[in-house]
Coordinates of C-alpha atoms in Angstrom, one line a residue:
Chain H
M10 CA 44.3 3.1 16.6
T11 CA 44.9 -0.1 18.6
R12 CA 41.7 -0.1 20.6
R13 CA 40.1 0.0 17.3
A14 CA 42.5 -3.3 16.1
V15 CA 41.5 -4.9 18.7
A16 CA 37.8 -4.9 18.1
R17 CA 37.9 -5.2 14.3
T18 CA 39.6 -8.4 15.1
L19 CA 36.7 -9.7 18.2
V20 CA 34.5 -8.2 15.1
Y21 CA 36.0 -10.8 12.9
L22 CA 36.4 -13.8 16.1
S23 CA 32.5 -13.5 16.2
L24 CA 31.9 -14.0 12.6
V25 CA 34.5 -16.7 11.6
L26 CA 33.2 -18.6 15.0
A27 CA 29.2 -18.4 14.3
A28 CA 30.0 -19.1 10.4
A29 CA 32.2 -22.4 12.3
V30 CA 29.1 -22.9 14.3
V31 CA 26.6 -22.8 11.4
L32 CA 28.7 -24.9 9.0
L33 CA 30.5 -27.6 11.5
P34 CA 27.7 -29.8 11.4
L35 CA 26.4 -29.8 8.4
G36 CA 30.9 -30.2 7.5
V37 CA 30.4 -33.6 9.5
V38 CA 27.3 -35.1 7.8
L39 CA 29.1 -34.1 4.7
L40 CA 32.2 -36.1 6.1
T41 CA 30.0 -39.1 7.3
S42 CA 28.1 -39.4 4.2
L43 CA 31.5 -40.3 2.4
K44 CA 32.0 -42.8 4.8
S45 CA 32.2 -47.0 4.1
E46 CA 30.3 -48.8 7.0
G47 CA 34.1 -49.7 7.7
E48 CA 35.3 -46.6 8.6
M49 CA 32.2 -46.3 10.8
A50 CA 32.4 -48.7 12.8
D51 CA 36.3 -48.2 13.6
G52 CA 35.5 -46.0 16.2
S53 CA 38.0 -42.9 14.3
G54 CA 35.5 -40.4 15.7
A55 CA 33.2 -38.2 13.1
L56 CA 35.7 -35.4 12.3
T57 CA 38.5 -38.0 10.6
L58 CA 38.2 -37.6 6.6
P59 CA 36.4 -40.7 5.0
G60 CA 39.3 -43.2 2.9
D61 CA 38.0 -42.2 0.1
L62 CA 36.5 -38.8 -1.5
F63 CA 34.4 -40.1 -4.3
N64 CA 32.7 -42.9 -2.3
L65 CA 29.2 -42.5 -3.6
H66 CA 27.7 -45.6 -2.4
N67 CA 25.8 -44.2 0.2
Y68 CA 23.8 -41.8 -1.6
V69 CA 23.2 -44.7 -4.3
T70 CA 22.0 -46.5 -1.4
A71 CA 19.5 -43.6 0.4
F72 CA 18.2 -43.0 -2.5
Q73 CA 17.0 -46.0 -4.1
D74 CA 16.4 -47.6 -1.1
G75 CA 14.7 -44.2 0.7
G76 CA 12.4 -44.1 -2.2
M77 CA 14.1 -40.6 -2.6
L78 CA 13.2 -40.9 -6.9
A79 CA 9.5 -40.5 -6.0
A80 CA 9.4 -38.8 -3.3
F81 CA 11.3 -36.3 -5.5
G82 CA 8.0 -36.2 -7.9
H83 CA 5.7 -36.3 -5.1
T84 CA 7.2 -33.1 -3.8
A85 CA 7.5 -31.6 -7.4
F86 CA 3.7 -32.1 -7.8
I87 CA 2.8 -30.8 -4.8
L88 CA 5.1 -27.6 -5.1
V89 CA 3.6 -27.0 -9.0
F90 CA -0.2 -27.3 -7.6
A91 CA 0.9 -25.6 -4.7
I92 CA 2.7 -22.8 -6.2
G93 CA 0.0 -22.4 -9.3
G94 CA -2.6 -21.9 -6.9
T95 CA -1.3 -19.6 -4.2
V96 CA -0.2 -17.3 -6.9
L97 CA -3.9 -17.2 -8.7
I98 CA -5.8 -17.0 -5.0
G99 CA -3.5 -14.8 -3.3
S100 CA -3.0 -12.3 -6.9
M101 CA -7.6 -12.6 -7.4
T102 CA -7.7 -11.5 -4.0
A103 CA -5.3 -9.1 -3.8
Y104 CA -6.9 -7.3 -7.1
A105 CA -10.9 -7.7 -5.8
I106 CA -9.3 -6.2 -2.5
D107 CA -8.0 -3.3 -4.1
R108 CA -9.8 -1.9 -6.6
F109 CA -13.8 -2.1 -5.8
T110 CA -15.2 -0.9 -3.3
F111 CA -18.1 -3.3 -2.0
R112 CA -20.2 -4.0 1.1
L113 CA -19.2 -6.6 3.7
K114 CA -15.6 -5.4 2.4
R115 CA -14.1 -4.3 5.8
L116 CA -15.4 -7.8 7.0
V117 CA -13.9 -9.7 4.4
V118 CA -10.9 -7.8 5.0
A119 CA -10.9 -8.8 8.7
L120 CA -11.2 -11.8 7.6
F121 CA -8.3 -12.6 6.2
L122 CA -6.2 -10.2 8.4
I123 CA -7.4 -12.6 11.8
A124 CA -6.8 -15.9 9.9
A125 CA -2.9 -14.3 9.8
L126 CA -3.1 -15.1 13.6
V127 CA -3.8 -18.1 13.6
P128 CA -1.0 -20.4 13.6
G129 CA -1.8 -23.6 11.8
V130 CA -0.3 -26.6 13.7
T131 CA -3.2 -25.2 16.8
T132 CA -5.9 -26.4 14.9
Q133 CA -4.9 -29.3 12.4
V134 CA -6.7 -31.3 15.3
A135 CA -10.1 -30.2 13.9
T136 CA -8.9 -29.7 10.3
F137 CA -8.1 -33.3 9.9
Q138 CA -11.6 -34.3 10.3
I139 CA -12.7 -31.7 7.8
V140 CA -9.4 -32.7 4.6
N141 CA -10.9 -36.6 5.5
S142 CA -15.1 -35.7 5.4
F143 CA -14.0 -34.4 2.0
G144 CA -12.1 -38.1 1.1
M145 CA -8.2 -36.2 0.9
F146 CA -6.3 -37.9 3.2
D147 CA -4.0 -39.6 2.5
S148 CA -3.8 -38.2 -1.2
L149 CA -1.1 -35.5 -2.7
W150 CA -4.5 -33.2 -2.8
A151 CA -4.7 -32.4 1.1
P152 CA -1.1 -31.1 1.3
I153 CA -2.6 -28.8 -1.4
V154 CA -5.7 -27.3 -0.7
L155 CA -3.8 -26.6 2.3
Y156 CA -0.8 -24.9 1.5
M157 CA -3.4 -22.8 -1.3
G158 CA -6.0 -22.3 1.2
T159 CA -4.9 -19.2 3.6
D160 CA -1.6 -18.0 2.6
I161 CA -2.4 -14.3 3.9
V162 CA 1.6 -13.9 3.1
S163 CA 1.4 -14.1 -0.1
I164 CA -1.9 -11.8 -0.5
Y165 CA -0.3 -9.4 1.7
I166 CA 2.6 -9.1 -0.9
F167 CA 0.4 -9.2 -4.4
L168 CA -1.8 -6.4 -2.3
Q169 CA 1.4 -4.3 -1.3
F170 CA 2.5 -4.8 -5.6
V171 CA -1.2 -3.9 -7.2
R172 CA -1.7 -0.7 -5.0
S173 CA 1.7 0.4 -6.7
I174 CA 0.0 0.1 -9.9
P175 CA -1.6 3.2 -11.1
V176 CA -5.4 2.8 -11.5
S177 CA -5.4 4.8 -14.5
L178 CA -4.1 2.0 -16.5
D179 CA -7.7 -0.1 -15.4
E180 CA -9.2 3.4 -16.0
S181 CA -8.1 3.5 -19.9
A182 CA -7.9 0.0 -20.4
R183 CA -12.0 -0.5 -19.1
L184 CA -12.5 2.7 -21.9
D185 CA -11.4 0.7 -24.2
G186 CA -13.9 -1.7 -23.2
A187 CA -12.3 -4.4 -21.0
N188 CA -14.3 -5.9 -18.3
A189 CA -12.7 -6.4 -14.8
F190 CA -12.0 -10.3 -16.1
T191 CA -9.2 -8.9 -19.3
I192 CA -7.3 -6.5 -17.0
Y193 CA -7.1 -8.8 -13.8
R194 CA -5.4 -10.8 -17.1
K195 CA -3.9 -8.6 -19.3
I196 CA -2.7 -6.0 -17.3
I197 CA -2.6 -6.7 -13.2
F198 CA -1.0 -10.3 -13.7
P199 CA 1.8 -9.5 -15.9
L200 CA 3.2 -6.3 -14.3
L201 CA 2.7 -8.8 -10.7
R202 CA 5.5 -10.9 -12.3
P203 CA 8.2 -9.8 -9.3
A204 CA 5.7 -10.2 -6.8
I205 CA 5.1 -13.4 -8.2
A206 CA 8.8 -14.4 -8.1
T207 CA 8.7 -13.9 -4.8
V208 CA 5.7 -15.9 -3.6
V209 CA 7.3 -18.7 -5.9
I210 CA 10.5 -19.0 -4.1
V211 CA 9.4 -18.2 -0.2
K212 CA 6.3 -20.6 -0.8
G213 CA 8.4 -23.2 -3.1
I214 CA 11.0 -22.8 0.1
T215 CA 8.2 -23.7 2.3
V216 CA 6.8 -26.4 0.6
Y217 CA 10.0 -28.4 0.0
N218 CA 10.5 -28.1 3.5
D219 CA 7.6 -29.2 5.0
F220 CA 7.2 -32.1 7.5
Y221 CA 4.2 -32.0 9.7
I222 CA 0.9 -31.2 7.2
P223 CA 2.3 -34.9 4.8
F224 CA 3.1 -36.3 8.3
L225 CA -0.2 -35.5 9.1
Y226 CA -1.7 -36.0 5.9
M227 CA 0.0 -38.8 4.0
P228 CA 0.5 -42.0 6.4
S229 CA 1.0 -44.1 3.4
E230 CA 4.6 -45.4 2.5
D231 CA 4.6 -44.7 -0.6
L232 CA 3.1 -41.1 -0.7
G233 CA 6.4 -39.9 1.0
V234 CA 7.4 -36.5 0.2
I235 CA 11.1 -35.9 0.6
S236 CA 10.2 -34.7 4.2
T237 CA 8.1 -37.6 5.3
S238 CA 10.8 -40.5 2.6
L239 CA 14.1 -38.9 4.8
F240 CA 12.1 -38.9 8.0
R241 CA 11.6 -42.9 7.0
F242 CA 15.8 -43.7 7.4
R243 CA 14.8 -43.6 10.9
G244 CA 13.4 -47.3 11.0
P245 CA 15.5 -49.3 8.2
Y246 CA 18.6 -47.2 8.7
G247 CA 18.7 -47.0 12.7
A248 CA 22.6 -47.1 13.1
H249 CA 23.8 -46.6 9.4
W250 CA 24.8 -43.3 9.9
E251 CA 26.6 -42.8 6.8
T252 CA 23.3 -43.7 4.9
I253 CA 21.0 -41.3 6.9
S254 CA 23.8 -38.6 5.9
A255 CA 23.8 -39.3 2.5
G256 CA 20.1 -39.2 2.7
A257 CA 20.3 -35.5 4.2
I258 CA 22.6 -34.0 2.3
L259 CA 20.5 -35.3 -1.1
V260 CA 18.3 -33.5 0.7
I261 CA 19.6 -30.4 1.6
L262 CA 21.5 -30.6 -1.5
P263 CA 19.0 -28.6 -4.5
T264 CA 17.6 -25.4 -1.5
L265 CA 21.7 -25.1 -1.8
V266 CA 22.0 -25.0 -5.3
V267 CA 18.8 -22.7 -5.2
F268 CA 20.0 -20.5 -2.4
L269 CA 23.3 -19.7 -4.4
S270 CA 21.0 -18.8 -7.3
L271 CA 18.9 -16.6 -6.3
Q272 CA 20.2 -15.3 -3.6
R273 CA 19.3 -11.6 -3.3
F274 CA 15.9 -12.6 -4.0
I275 CA 15.6 -14.9 -1.5
Y276 CA 16.6 -12.4 1.3
N277 CA 14.7 -9.8 -0.4
G278 CA 11.4 -12.1 -0.6
F279 CA 11.8 -13.3 3.0
T280 CA 12.0 -9.4 4.5
R281 CA 9.0 -8.8 2.4
G282 CA 7.0 -11.9 3.5
A283 CA 7.8 -11.7 7.8
T284 CA 7.2 -8.0 8.2
R285 CA 4.0 -6.9 7.6
Chain B
M25 CA 8.9 3.4 -7.5
T26 CA 9.8 4.8 -10.5
D27 CA 10.7 0.9 -11.7
T28 CA 6.7 -0.1 -11.3
T29 CA 5.9 3.4 -12.8
E30 CA 7.4 2.2 -15.7
K31 CA 7.0 -1.2 -16.0
A32 CA 3.0 0.2 -15.5
A33 CA 3.7 2.8 -18.4
S34 CA 4.6 -0.2 -20.7
G35 CA 2.1 -2.1 -19.8
A36 CA -0.4 0.1 -20.9
G37 CA 0.1 -0.6 -24.2
V38 CA 0.0 -3.6 -23.6
G39 CA -3.2 -3.9 -21.9
A40 CA -4.8 -1.1 -24.2
A41 CA -4.1 -3.2 -27.5
P42 CA -6.9 -5.3 -28.1
A43 CA -9.2 -2.8 -27.6
V44 CA -12.4 -4.7 -27.9
P45 CA -15.6 -2.1 -28.7
A46 CA -17.5 -1.1 -25.9
P47 CA -20.6 -2.5 -26.1
A48 CA -23.7 -0.6 -24.5
P49 CA -25.2 -2.4 -22.3
A50 CA -28.4 -2.0 -20.3
P51 CA -27.6 0.3 -16.8
R52 CA -29.4 -2.2 -14.5
P53 CA -27.8 -5.7 -15.4
A54 CA -24.8 -3.5 -15.8
R55 CA -25.0 -2.6 -12.0
L56 CA -25.8 -5.6 -10.6
W57 CA -22.6 -7.5 -12.8
R58 CA -20.6 -4.7 -10.9
G59 CA -21.7 -5.7 -7.9
V60 CA -21.3 -9.5 -8.5
T61 CA -17.4 -8.9 -9.6
P62 CA -15.6 -9.1 -6.9
W63 CA -17.2 -11.7 -5.3
L64 CA -16.0 -13.8 -8.3
F65 CA -12.6 -13.2 -7.9
L66 CA -12.9 -13.8 -4.2
I67 CA -15.0 -16.8 -4.2
A68 CA -12.1 -19.4 -4.2
P69 CA -9.8 -17.4 -1.4
L70 CA -13.2 -17.0 0.8
A71 CA -14.0 -21.2 0.3
L72 CA -11.2 -22.3 1.4
L73 CA -10.4 -19.4 4.0
V74 CA -13.4 -20.7 5.4
T75 CA -13.3 -24.1 4.7
F76 CA -9.6 -24.5 5.9
T77 CA -9.3 -21.4 8.9
Y78 CA -12.8 -21.3 10.0
A79 CA -14.9 -23.8 10.4
P80 CA -11.6 -26.3 12.2
I81 CA -12.0 -23.1 14.7
V82 CA -15.2 -23.2 15.1
N83 CA -15.1 -27.1 15.0
M84 CA -12.7 -27.3 17.5
V85 CA -14.6 -25.3 20.1
A86 CA -17.1 -27.2 19.6
Y87 CA -15.4 -30.7 20.2
S88 CA -13.5 -29.3 23.3
F89 CA -16.8 -29.4 25.2
T90 CA -16.7 -33.1 24.8
D91 CA -15.8 -36.6 25.5
W92 CA -16.1 -37.2 21.1
D93 CA -12.7 -39.9 20.3
G94 CA -12.8 -38.5 16.4
V95 CA -13.7 -42.0 15.4
S96 CA -17.0 -42.7 16.7
P97 CA -21.0 -41.5 15.8
E98 CA -21.2 -40.8 19.6
L99 CA -20.0 -38.4 21.7
H100 CA -21.4 -36.8 24.8
Y101 CA -21.4 -33.0 26.0
T102 CA -18.3 -33.0 28.7
G103 CA -19.0 -29.2 29.5
V104 CA -15.7 -27.7 30.8
E105 CA -13.9 -30.9 32.3
N106 CA -11.5 -31.0 29.1
Y107 CA -10.1 -27.8 30.2
T108 CA -10.1 -28.3 33.8
E109 CA -7.9 -31.7 33.3
L110 CA -5.8 -30.0 31.1
F111 CA -5.1 -27.7 34.3
T112 CA -5.0 -29.8 37.0
R113 CA -3.6 -32.7 35.2
D114 CA 0.5 -32.2 36.2
D115 CA 1.4 -34.6 33.1
L116 CA -0.4 -32.5 30.8
F117 CA 0.6 -29.6 32.2
R118 CA 4.5 -30.0 32.5
V119 CA 4.2 -29.2 28.5
F120 CA 4.2 -25.5 29.4
F121 CA 7.6 -25.7 31.3
V122 CA 9.2 -27.2 28.2
S123 CA 8.2 -23.9 25.7
G124 CA 10.3 -21.8 28.5
Y125 CA 13.1 -24.0 27.7
Y126 CA 12.6 -22.4 23.9
L127 CA 11.8 -18.6 25.5
A128 CA 15.0 -18.5 26.5
A129 CA 16.2 -19.4 23.4
S130 CA 14.2 -17.1 21.9
V131 CA 16.4 -14.6 23.8
V132 CA 19.7 -15.7 22.9
Q133 CA 18.7 -16.1 19.2
I134 CA 17.6 -12.6 18.9
V135 CA 20.8 -11.0 20.5
A136 CA 22.9 -12.9 18.2
A137 CA 20.5 -11.9 15.4
L138 CA 21.1 -7.9 16.5
Y139 CA 24.8 -8.0 17.0
F140 CA 25.4 -10.0 13.6
A141 CA 23.1 -7.7 12.1
T142 CA 24.5 -4.4 13.6
I143 CA 27.6 -5.4 12.5
L144 CA 27.2 -6.7 9.1
S145 CA 25.4 -4.0 8.0
F146 CA 28.7 -1.8 8.0
Q147 CA 32.0 -2.9 5.3
V148 CA 32.6 -5.8 6.9
R149 CA 35.8 -8.0 4.3
F150 CA 33.4 -11.2 3.2
R151 CA 30.4 -9.4 4.3
N152 CA 28.1 -11.8 1.5
F153 CA 29.7 -15.0 3.0
F154 CA 29.2 -14.5 6.5
K155 CA 25.5 -12.9 5.4
G156 CA 24.6 -16.5 3.2
V157 CA 26.6 -18.9 6.1
L158 CA 24.3 -16.9 8.7
F159 CA 21.3 -17.2 6.6
F160 CA 21.4 -20.6 4.9
P161 CA 20.7 -23.0 8.5
Y162 CA 16.7 -20.8 8.1
L163 CA 16.4 -22.8 4.4
I164 CA 17.4 -25.9 5.4
N165 CA 14.6 -29.4 5.8
G166 CA 13.9 -29.4 9.8
V167 CA 14.1 -33.4 9.3
A168 CA 17.8 -33.2 7.6
I169 CA 18.4 -30.6 10.1
G170 CA 17.0 -33.0 13.2
F171 CA 19.2 -35.7 11.5
V172 CA 22.2 -33.0 11.4
F173 CA 22.2 -33.0 14.6
L174 CA 20.8 -36.4 16.6
Y175 CA 24.3 -37.2 14.7
F176 CA 26.0 -33.9 16.5
F177 CA 24.7 -34.6 19.2
Q178 CA 25.7 -38.7 19.5
D179 CA 27.7 -40.4 21.8
G180 CA 30.9 -39.6 20.0
G181 CA 29.2 -37.7 17.2
T182 CA 30.6 -34.0 16.7
L183 CA 30.6 -32.5 19.7
D184 CA 31.8 -35.1 21.8
S185 CA 34.9 -35.1 18.8
V186 CA 35.2 -31.6 18.8
L187 CA 35.3 -31.1 22.9
S188 CA 38.0 -33.9 22.7
L189 CA 40.0 -32.2 20.4
F190 CA 40.2 -29.0 23.7
G191 CA 40.8 -31.7 25.5
H192 CA 37.8 -32.1 26.9
H193 CA 37.3 -36.5 27.1
S194 CA 34.5 -37.2 27.7
D195 CA 31.0 -39.5 26.8
H196 CA 28.3 -37.4 27.1
A197 CA 24.6 -38.7 26.1
W198 CA 23.4 -35.2 25.4
L199 CA 19.7 -36.5 24.5
G200 CA 19.3 -38.6 27.8
T201 CA 18.6 -36.6 30.7
P202 CA 15.3 -34.2 30.6
V203 CA 17.5 -30.9 31.1
S204 CA 20.8 -31.5 28.7
A205 CA 18.1 -32.8 26.1
N206 CA 15.9 -29.7 26.5
V207 CA 18.5 -27.2 26.9
S208 CA 20.8 -29.1 23.1
L209 CA 17.2 -29.1 21.3
A210 CA 16.4 -25.5 21.8
G211 CA 20.6 -25.0 20.8
V212 CA 19.0 -26.3 17.9
S213 CA 16.1 -24.1 17.0
V214 CA 18.1 -20.5 18.0
W215 CA 20.5 -22.4 14.8
R216 CA 18.3 -23.5 12.8
Y217 CA 16.2 -19.3 13.0
M218 CA 18.5 -17.3 13.9
G219 CA 19.0 -16.8 10.4
L220 CA 15.7 -15.1 9.8
N221 CA 15.5 -12.7 12.2
F222 CA 19.2 -12.0 11.5
V223 CA 17.9 -11.5 7.8
L224 CA 14.4 -9.2 8.6
F225 CA 17.4 -7.1 11.2
L226 CA 19.6 -6.5 8.2
G227 CA 16.5 -5.1 5.8
A228 CA 15.1 -2.5 8.3
I229 CA 19.0 -1.6 9.4
Q230 CA 19.6 -1.4 6.0
S231 CA 16.6 1.2 4.9
I232 CA 17.3 3.8 7.8
P233 CA 19.0 6.5 5.7
G234 CA 22.7 7.0 5.7
E235 CA 23.1 10.4 6.4
L236 CA 21.5 9.8 9.9
Y237 CA 24.9 7.9 10.9
E238 CA 27.0 10.6 8.9
A239 CA 25.5 13.4 11.6
A240 CA 26.0 11.3 14.4
E241 CA 29.5 10.5 12.8
L242 CA 30.2 14.0 12.5
D243 CA 28.9 14.7 16.2
G244 CA 31.3 12.3 17.7
A245 CA 28.6 9.7 18.5
N246 CA 30.4 6.4 18.5
R247 CA 29.5 2.3 17.6
W248 CA 27.4 1.8 20.5
R249 CA 25.4 5.3 20.8
Q250 CA 25.0 5.3 17.1
F251 CA 23.0 1.9 17.8
R252 CA 21.3 3.0 20.9
H253 CA 20.0 5.9 19.0
I254 CA 19.6 5.5 15.3
I255 CA 19.5 1.1 14.4
A256 CA 17.5 0.8 18.3
P257 CA 14.5 2.9 17.7
G258 CA 14.8 2.7 13.3
I259 CA 14.3 -1.6 13.5
K260 CA 11.4 -1.5 16.5
P261 CA 8.8 -2.5 14.3
V262 CA 10.6 -5.3 13.1
L263 CA 11.9 -6.8 16.5
T264 CA 8.6 -6.5 17.9
L265 CA 7.3 -8.6 15.3
T266 CA 10.4 -11.1 15.9
V267 CA 9.3 -10.9 19.2
I268 CA 6.2 -12.2 18.6
L269 CA 7.0 -14.7 16.2
S270 CA 9.8 -16.1 18.6
V271 CA 6.7 -16.8 21.7
S272 CA 4.0 -18.2 19.6
G273 CA 7.4 -20.1 18.0
S274 CA 8.3 -20.8 21.3
L275 CA 4.8 -22.4 22.6
S276 CA 4.3 -24.1 19.3
A277 CA 7.7 -26.0 18.8
F278 CA 7.3 -29.3 17.3
E279 CA 9.2 -30.5 14.9
I280 CA 12.7 -30.1 16.0
P281 CA 11.9 -32.1 19.1
Y282 CA 9.7 -34.4 17.1
I283 CA 12.0 -35.8 15.2
M284 CA 14.6 -35.7 17.4
T285 CA 13.4 -37.2 20.2
G286 CA 9.3 -37.7 19.5
G287 CA 8.7 -36.4 23.1
A288 CA 11.0 -38.6 24.9
T289 CA 13.4 -37.6 28.0
G290 CA 10.6 -35.0 28.9
T291 CA 10.9 -32.9 25.9
E292 CA 7.5 -33.3 24.9
T293 CA 6.1 -29.6 23.4
F294 CA 2.4 -28.8 23.5
V295 CA 2.6 -29.7 19.6
I296 CA 3.7 -33.1 20.2
Q297 CA 1.1 -33.8 23.0
T298 CA -1.6 -32.6 21.8
L299 CA -1.3 -34.3 18.2
N300 CA -0.2 -37.3 20.8
L301 CA -4.0 -37.1 22.0
A302 CA -5.8 -36.4 18.9
F303 CA -3.9 -38.8 17.1
R304 CA -2.2 -42.0 19.0
F305 CA -4.9 -41.8 22.2
N306 CA -8.1 -40.3 20.0
K307 CA -8.8 -37.9 22.6
T308 CA -10.2 -35.2 20.5
G309 CA -12.7 -33.6 22.5
L310 CA -9.5 -33.2 25.2
A311 CA -6.8 -32.5 22.1
S312 CA -9.1 -29.2 20.9
A313 CA -9.3 -28.2 24.1
A314 CA -5.3 -27.9 24.8
A315 CA -5.4 -26.4 21.2
I316 CA -8.1 -24.1 21.7
V317 CA -5.4 -23.2 24.6
L318 CA -2.4 -22.9 22.8
L319 CA -4.8 -20.4 20.3
L320 CA -5.9 -17.9 23.2
I321 CA -2.2 -17.8 24.1
I322 CA -0.7 -16.9 21.4
L323 CA -3.7 -14.2 20.6
L324 CA -3.2 -12.6 23.9
V325 CA 0.5 -12.0 23.0
T326 CA -0.1 -10.6 19.7
W327 CA -2.8 -8.6 21.0
L328 CA -0.3 -7.3 24.3
Q329 CA 2.1 -6.9 21.7
R330 CA -0.3 -4.4 19.5
R331 CA -0.8 -2.8 22.3
L332 CA 2.2 -2.4 23.7
V333 CA 3.7 -0.5 20.5
P334 CA 1.1 0.7 17.8
D335 CA 2.0 -0.2 14.7
D336 CA 1.4 2.3 12.3
K337 CA 0.8 -0.3 9.4
V338 CA -1.2 -2.9 10.4
D339 CA -4.1 -2.6 8.2
L340 CA -4.4 -4.3 5.1
V341 CA -6.3 -1.8 3.3

């Protein structure tokens, strides 16, 4: 009994410790974002409470001077097109691969599979030249096409789902005279709803958080997405940690809201996405 | 499964309802049409795949044998010079050692994830809270994480303040020397990515049928035995996947070091170096060679994993 009790205590102790390790850095940044410039300068250390817990001054500065409104706008624009494109492309690919037999099918499948092994970071040197030659460099379209490009994870998720839709449905529709496009549009696509939800969530979080692609392809000051706009805080606000903290919290907040409201789907999405 | 079938059944009515009378097509065009149909669905995906994945790889191989600067129309074939330069110049080769810190960190990360996934798959109070807290960092924007930890490691920042609570007064420049900077950055990447591994393990453990534990418990197996003989074999596929993801992630570490130190004080990683070569020093040829080397290493690791642990479900079809 006592040994069990000790073991249980240790388990809880480790959990509390881990939670503290996760929450402490975030909590301190939240506190810092509420402090005034004077409080930052008085050398009272990072762990002290701000004098006024509702001092939102830094948030106003970060939001206005950091161009966060435009940044959220750009991110939303990219999200809509990139996710829409990913859903269409992923579901079409999955439908074609699962429901048809055609020559070169094995080759096509292999092309998608091998592409899954190539990490995007390694090919940007040359991808850059291609994007540039299309005249998409420094425009919102560069990240959009790159995100749509080859999202193998979403193709895989769709494939799993298409496979679980009975072929007899296609056949009976075909007997009624529906062609492949009607079947895709009226039967397959609506039945893919759970998979679409998964892809929208997983892809949405990835795109919202991505830094690399917008940083590389949209260097213009007025084309910031939230990651790159936040990154630019480093220059002008250099040592103003209260403003930088407010910016970071502004960026984290939407993620937290989405996470808390969609928890279960998010866990499932990542489990399904990564364990190919 | 049954869930999907039911929905599928209800969907059938919808799909079948607008019954267009079948036109009697001439056999020949019909067959031709059927042959073309899958390609109509695949045109856009394949075009994107080839343009943004395969074309760059082919180009990159070509660039890697030249001295191209990425801008001028002039380029010269230089043979394997770029590759020899990569492996012989100390300052270029050094970045591989930085990956070592991240590799070591991924061991810590996997062990921690395995531990927390195991204890949280049994009955524990506030289980969902702990699950959420451990996973959440993975969802946070990388730039925000970079700033949070820049502040964390600052002189008199969070870490110093916490240490002084425990009576250890120091003003340590955590990002000041190469070793402590790399350890700090690798620590941040554990903080950031542990949650993903944790959730993957948790999913795998929960897909192990519960009767196995009951049977083991009846046989008098303790927790460690249960872990060793039920959980460990049950999650082997996910474990190996995590190992490849960690190795390729360690080699291609970029965001955290770039945002936090910009590669200063010996924290430059392979990807930062490649990007600098390509876009700052206009050495597209050399950068391409570097990228090819990284790609080959990652493919090798993946191939090794596939050889060592034959996976039963690697096929897409």
